[in-house]
Amino acid sequence: METKFSGKVALVTGAGKRLGRAVSLQLASEGADVAVHYRGSDAEATEVVAQIEELGRRAVAMRAELTSVEEIRALVQRAAHEFGRIDILVNSAANFLPSSVISTTEEIWDASLDTNVKAPFFCAQAAAPMLRRSKGSIVNFADTGGLLGWPGYVSHSVSKAGVVMLTKCLAKALAPDVRVNAIAPGTITMAGDPPEWEAEFVKLAPLRKTGKSSDIADAVIYLATAEFMTGQTLVVDGGRTV
């Protein structure tokens, strides 16, 4: 039976855990084969591959350090070699480092920007030739910190604001062949998160609840298929930024 992404291949960074994992499984359920990138989550990435294979799709776990441009290029080349094409790039790998104006060190600053902005750019640069051929799409992960600015997470907020602008630049540069959009999740709670998180964060959004990983995965599927949308950041936050 034909599905939304039958015959398509997705490369998802940070796919071993949390939202990257949910997005990978949702893409596979819609028919895509998936290159499952991870850095340190070897066991978790292996589990994701097994779950995707249970869905009848093909998946391969691929390790890379995304602060290294050389490793990014090798990752993309391996994905292209294994699957023969790349149709969707999801830049979901990120870190979330606390850093106030006073406590931010050079190491924290560089770690935030290298993982959250530099890596998505060079992943897009490496994948662009294949995405052009397939008329594919890129979905970047920003978040509400890049829109609101969090004083306790200065470098993170700056990095995610950078993702919003990166998305605009890539959308213009790669059009009309490749569409590029971003998603800005609000607070998403998942199994294993401290229960006080939900109690605290429900107060911040008009909908008075936190989001689920499926809310974000569904939004990524939409962005990957929205043929008349590029350069946009879709905010999925229960109204927190209103």
Short mmCIF file of C-alpha atoms in Angstrom, two decimals:
data_model
loop_
_atom_site.label_atom_id
_atom_site.label_comp_id
_atom_site.label_asym_id
_atom_site.label_seq_id
_atom_site.Cartn_x
_atom_site.Cartn_y
_atom_site.Cartn_z
CA MET A 1 0.00 0.00 0.00
CA GLU A 2 1.33 3.43 -0.94
CA THR A 3 1.97 5.70 2.02
CA LYS A 4 2.96 9.35 2.34
CA PHE A 5 6.71 8.73 2.12
CA SER A 6 6.85 5.48 0.18
CA GLY A 7 10.23 5.25 -1.57
CA LYS A 8 11.59 8.24 0.38
CA VAL A 9 14.65 8.37 2.63
CA ALA A 10 15.02 10.58 5.71
CA LEU A 11 18.20 11.45 7.58
CA VAL A 12 17.33 12.40 11.16
CA THR A 13 20.03 13.76 13.46
CA GLY A 14 19.79 13.05 17.17
CA ALA A 15 17.45 10.17 16.38
CA GLY A 16 18.27 7.91 19.31
CA LYS A 17 16.36 9.81 21.97
CA ARG A 18 13.35 11.95 22.72
CA LEU A 19 11.98 14.05 19.86
CA GLY A 20 14.44 12.77 17.26
CA ARG A 21 13.35 9.24 18.08
CA ALA A 22 9.66 10.13 17.83
CA VAL A 23 10.18 11.87 14.50
CA SER A 24 12.13 8.92 13.09
CA LEU A 25 9.40 6.45 14.04
CA GLN A 26 6.66 8.69 12.65
CA LEU A 27 8.50 9.09 9.34
CA ALA A 28 8.90 5.31 9.15
CA SER A 29 5.21 4.77 9.92
CA GLU A 30 4.48 7.00 6.93
CA GLY A 31 6.66 4.84 4.68
CA ALA A 32 10.15 6.39 4.84
CA ASP A 33 13.42 4.55 5.27
CA VAL A 34 15.53 6.28 7.92
CA ALA A 35 19.20 6.99 8.51
CA VAL A 36 19.25 7.11 12.32
CA HIS A 37 22.02 9.43 13.46
CA TYR A 38 23.34 9.34 17.01
CA ARG A 39 26.44 10.47 18.87
CA GLY A 40 26.54 8.70 22.24
CA SER A 41 23.21 6.89 22.31
CA ASP A 42 24.34 3.65 20.67
CA ALA A 43 21.88 1.35 22.45
CA GLU A 44 18.96 3.72 21.96
CA ALA A 45 19.72 4.15 18.24
CA THR A 46 19.84 0.37 17.86
CA GLU A 47 16.39 0.17 19.47
CA VAL A 48 15.04 2.78 17.05
CA VAL A 49 16.40 0.81 14.10
CA ALA A 50 14.69 -2.34 15.39
CA GLN A 51 11.38 -0.53 15.83
CA ILE A 52 11.58 0.92 12.32
CA GLU A 53 12.31 -2.51 10.90
CA GLU A 54 9.24 -3.85 12.73
CA LEU A 55 7.26 -1.28 10.75
CA GLY A 56 8.56 -2.86 7.56
CA ARG A 57 10.95 -0.05 6.70
CA ARG A 58 14.72 0.00 6.41
CA ALA A 59 16.92 1.81 8.93
CA VAL A 60 20.63 2.08 9.68
CA ALA A 61 22.19 3.61 12.81
CA MET A 62 25.02 6.01 11.99
CA ARG A 63 27.33 7.61 14.52
CA ALA A 64 28.80 11.08 13.97
CA GLU A 65 30.08 13.99 16.03
CA LEU A 66 28.16 16.90 14.56
CA THR A 67 30.56 19.56 15.81
CA SER A 68 32.99 18.17 13.21
CA VAL A 69 32.32 19.21 9.61
CA GLU A 70 34.40 16.26 8.42
CA GLU A 71 32.18 13.83 10.34
CA ILE A 72 29.03 15.56 9.09
CA ARG A 73 30.15 15.11 5.50
CA ALA A 74 31.00 11.46 6.15
CA LEU A 75 27.57 10.93 7.73
CA VAL A 76 25.74 12.34 4.74
CA GLN A 77 27.91 10.39 2.32
CA ARG A 78 27.25 7.17 4.21
CA ALA A 79 23.48 7.80 4.24
CA ALA A 80 23.54 8.44 0.49
CA HIS A 81 25.62 5.29 -0.07
CA GLU A 82 23.41 3.08 2.11
CA PHE A 83 20.07 4.29 0.75
CA GLY A 84 20.91 5.75 -2.66
CA ARG A 85 19.16 9.03 -2.00
CA ILE A 86 18.11 11.56 0.64
CA ASP A 87 14.69 13.20 0.44
CA ILE A 88 14.25 14.64 3.93
CA LEU A 89 16.80 16.06 6.36
CA VAL A 90 15.60 16.61 9.92
CA ASN A 91 18.09 18.56 12.04
CA SER A 92 16.83 17.63 15.48
CA ALA A 93 20.12 17.05 17.34
CA ALA A 94 20.65 19.76 19.94
CA ASN A 95 21.93 20.50 23.40
CA PHE A 96 20.24 22.55 26.13
CA LEU A 97 22.89 24.17 28.30
CA PRO A 98 22.01 26.48 31.20
CA SER A 99 23.94 29.74 30.96
CA SER A 100 23.15 33.14 32.41
CA VAL A 101 24.92 36.33 31.36
CA ILE A 102 27.24 35.84 34.34
CA SER A 103 27.77 32.08 34.17
CA THR A 104 28.26 31.66 30.42
CA THR A 105 31.77 30.51 29.60
CA GLU A 106 33.46 30.39 26.23
CA GLU A 107 33.10 26.60 26.29
CA ILE A 108 29.34 26.76 26.93
CA TRP A 109 28.87 29.42 24.26
CA ASP A 110 30.81 27.44 21.65
CA ALA A 111 29.09 24.16 22.56
CA SER A 112 25.64 25.74 22.15
CA LEU A 113 26.33 27.37 18.82
CA ASP A 114 28.39 24.51 17.39
CA THR A 115 25.70 21.89 18.04
CA ASN A 116 22.58 23.98 17.53
CA VAL A 117 23.53 26.23 14.57
CA LYS A 118 26.79 25.16 12.99
CA ALA A 119 25.80 21.50 12.71
CA PRO A 120 22.42 22.08 11.01
CA PHE A 121 24.05 24.41 8.49
CA PHE A 122 26.78 21.98 7.51
CA CYS A 123 24.33 19.06 7.43
CA ALA A 124 22.20 21.08 5.02
CA GLN A 125 25.24 22.07 2.96
CA ALA A 126 26.37 18.43 2.66
CA ALA A 127 22.89 17.11 1.83
CA ALA A 128 21.90 19.92 -0.54
CA PRO A 129 23.00 18.25 -3.81
CA MET A 130 20.94 15.13 -3.08
CA LEU A 131 17.99 17.12 -1.80
CA ARG A 132 18.03 19.21 -4.97
CA ARG A 133 17.87 16.06 -7.08
CA SER A 134 14.97 14.64 -5.09
CA LYS A 135 13.14 17.99 -4.72
CA GLY A 136 13.31 17.31 -1.02
CA SER A 137 12.92 19.26 2.19
CA ILE A 138 14.73 20.21 5.38
CA VAL A 139 13.13 20.59 8.80
CA ASN A 140 15.26 22.38 11.40
CA PHE A 141 14.59 22.41 15.14
CA ALA A 142 14.39 25.84 16.73
CA ASP A 143 12.42 26.28 19.95
CA THR A 144 10.53 28.92 21.90
CA GLY A 145 13.73 30.01 23.62
CA GLY A 146 14.88 31.37 20.28
CA LEU A 147 11.73 33.50 20.10
CA LEU A 148 11.26 34.59 23.71
CA GLY A 149 14.83 34.70 25.02
CA TRP A 150 15.52 32.92 28.30
CA PRO A 151 17.94 34.76 30.61
CA GLY A 152 18.93 31.49 32.27
CA TYR A 153 19.78 29.96 28.89
CA VAL A 154 21.42 32.80 27.00
CA SER A 155 23.64 30.82 24.63
CA HIS A 156 20.86 28.33 23.94
CA SER A 157 18.37 31.09 23.14
CA VAL A 158 20.84 32.81 20.83
CA SER A 159 21.61 29.53 19.06
CA LYS A 160 17.94 28.77 18.47
CA ALA A 161 17.27 32.30 17.23
CA GLY A 162 20.10 31.54 14.81
CA VAL A 163 18.20 28.47 13.61
CA VAL A 164 15.23 30.68 12.71
CA MET A 165 17.42 32.92 10.54
CA LEU A 166 19.36 29.96 9.15
CA THR A 167 16.05 28.51 8.00
CA LYS A 168 15.21 31.70 6.11
CA CYS A 169 18.64 31.87 4.48
CA LEU A 170 18.60 28.22 3.42
CA ALA A 171 15.05 28.53 2.11
CA LYS A 172 16.05 31.37 -0.19
CA ALA A 173 19.34 29.80 -1.24
CA LEU A 174 17.94 26.34 -2.04
CA ALA A 175 14.65 27.40 -3.64
CA PRO A 176 12.86 26.35 -5.73
CA ASP A 177 14.25 22.82 -5.50
CA VAL A 178 14.38 22.36 -1.73
CA ARG A 179 11.92 23.61 0.86
CA VAL A 180 13.35 24.55 4.27
CA ASN A 181 11.25 25.13 7.37
CA ALA A 182 11.69 24.97 11.13
CA ILE A 183 9.66 23.90 14.10
CA ALA A 184 9.76 25.68 17.45
CA PRO A 185 8.44 23.32 20.13
CA GLY A 186 7.19 24.55 23.44
CA THR A 187 7.48 22.40 26.55
CA ILE A 188 7.21 18.72 25.66
CA THR A 189 7.07 16.20 28.50
CA MET A 190 7.93 12.57 27.96
CA ALA A 191 8.12 9.36 29.96
CA GLY A 192 10.78 9.63 32.64
CA ASP A 193 10.62 13.42 32.95
CA PRO A 194 10.21 14.75 36.51
CA PRO A 195 6.48 15.20 37.25
CA GLU A 196 7.08 18.69 38.62
CA TRP A 197 8.06 19.83 35.12
CA GLU A 198 4.53 19.41 33.88
CA ALA A 199 3.03 21.01 36.97
CA GLU A 200 5.32 24.02 36.51
CA PHE A 201 5.10 24.45 32.76
CA VAL A 202 1.33 24.06 32.35
CA LYS A 203 1.03 27.48 33.96
CA LEU A 204 2.98 29.13 31.12
CA ALA A 205 0.72 28.36 28.14
CA PRO A 206 -2.92 29.32 27.49
CA LEU A 207 -3.84 25.71 26.73
CA ARG A 208 -2.73 24.78 30.26
CA LYS A 209 -0.92 21.63 29.26
CA THR A 210 2.41 20.46 27.96
CA GLY A 211 2.86 18.91 24.55
CA LYS A 212 3.53 15.31 23.59
CA SER A 213 6.25 13.99 21.33
CA SER A 214 3.55 13.03 18.83
CA ASP A 215 2.53 16.70 18.55
CA ILE A 216 6.02 17.53 17.32
CA ALA A 217 6.37 14.46 15.11
CA ASP A 218 3.06 15.26 13.42
CA ALA A 219 4.19 18.84 12.82
CA VAL A 220 7.44 17.64 11.24
CA ILE A 221 5.45 15.40 8.90
CA TYR A 222 3.36 18.40 7.91
CA LEU A 223 6.40 20.56 7.20
CA ALA A 224 7.98 17.79 5.13
CA THR A 225 4.87 17.66 2.92
CA ALA A 226 3.75 21.32 2.84
CA GLU A 227 4.48 22.06 -0.82
CA PHE A 228 3.66 25.80 -0.63
CA MET A 229 5.60 26.58 2.53
CA THR A 230 9.26 27.49 2.94
CA GLY A 231 11.37 29.69 5.19
CA GLN A 232 8.84 29.49 8.02
CA THR A 233 9.07 28.57 11.69
CA LEU A 234 6.05 26.65 12.93
CA VAL A 235 5.48 27.28 16.62
CA VAL A 236 3.94 24.34 18.50
CA ASP A 237 3.81 25.57 22.09
CA GLY A 238 0.26 25.54 23.43
CA GLY A 239 0.14 29.29 22.95
CA ARG A 240 3.09 30.10 25.21
CA THR A 241 4.53 32.71 22.85
CA VAL A 242 1.20 34.50 22.37
#
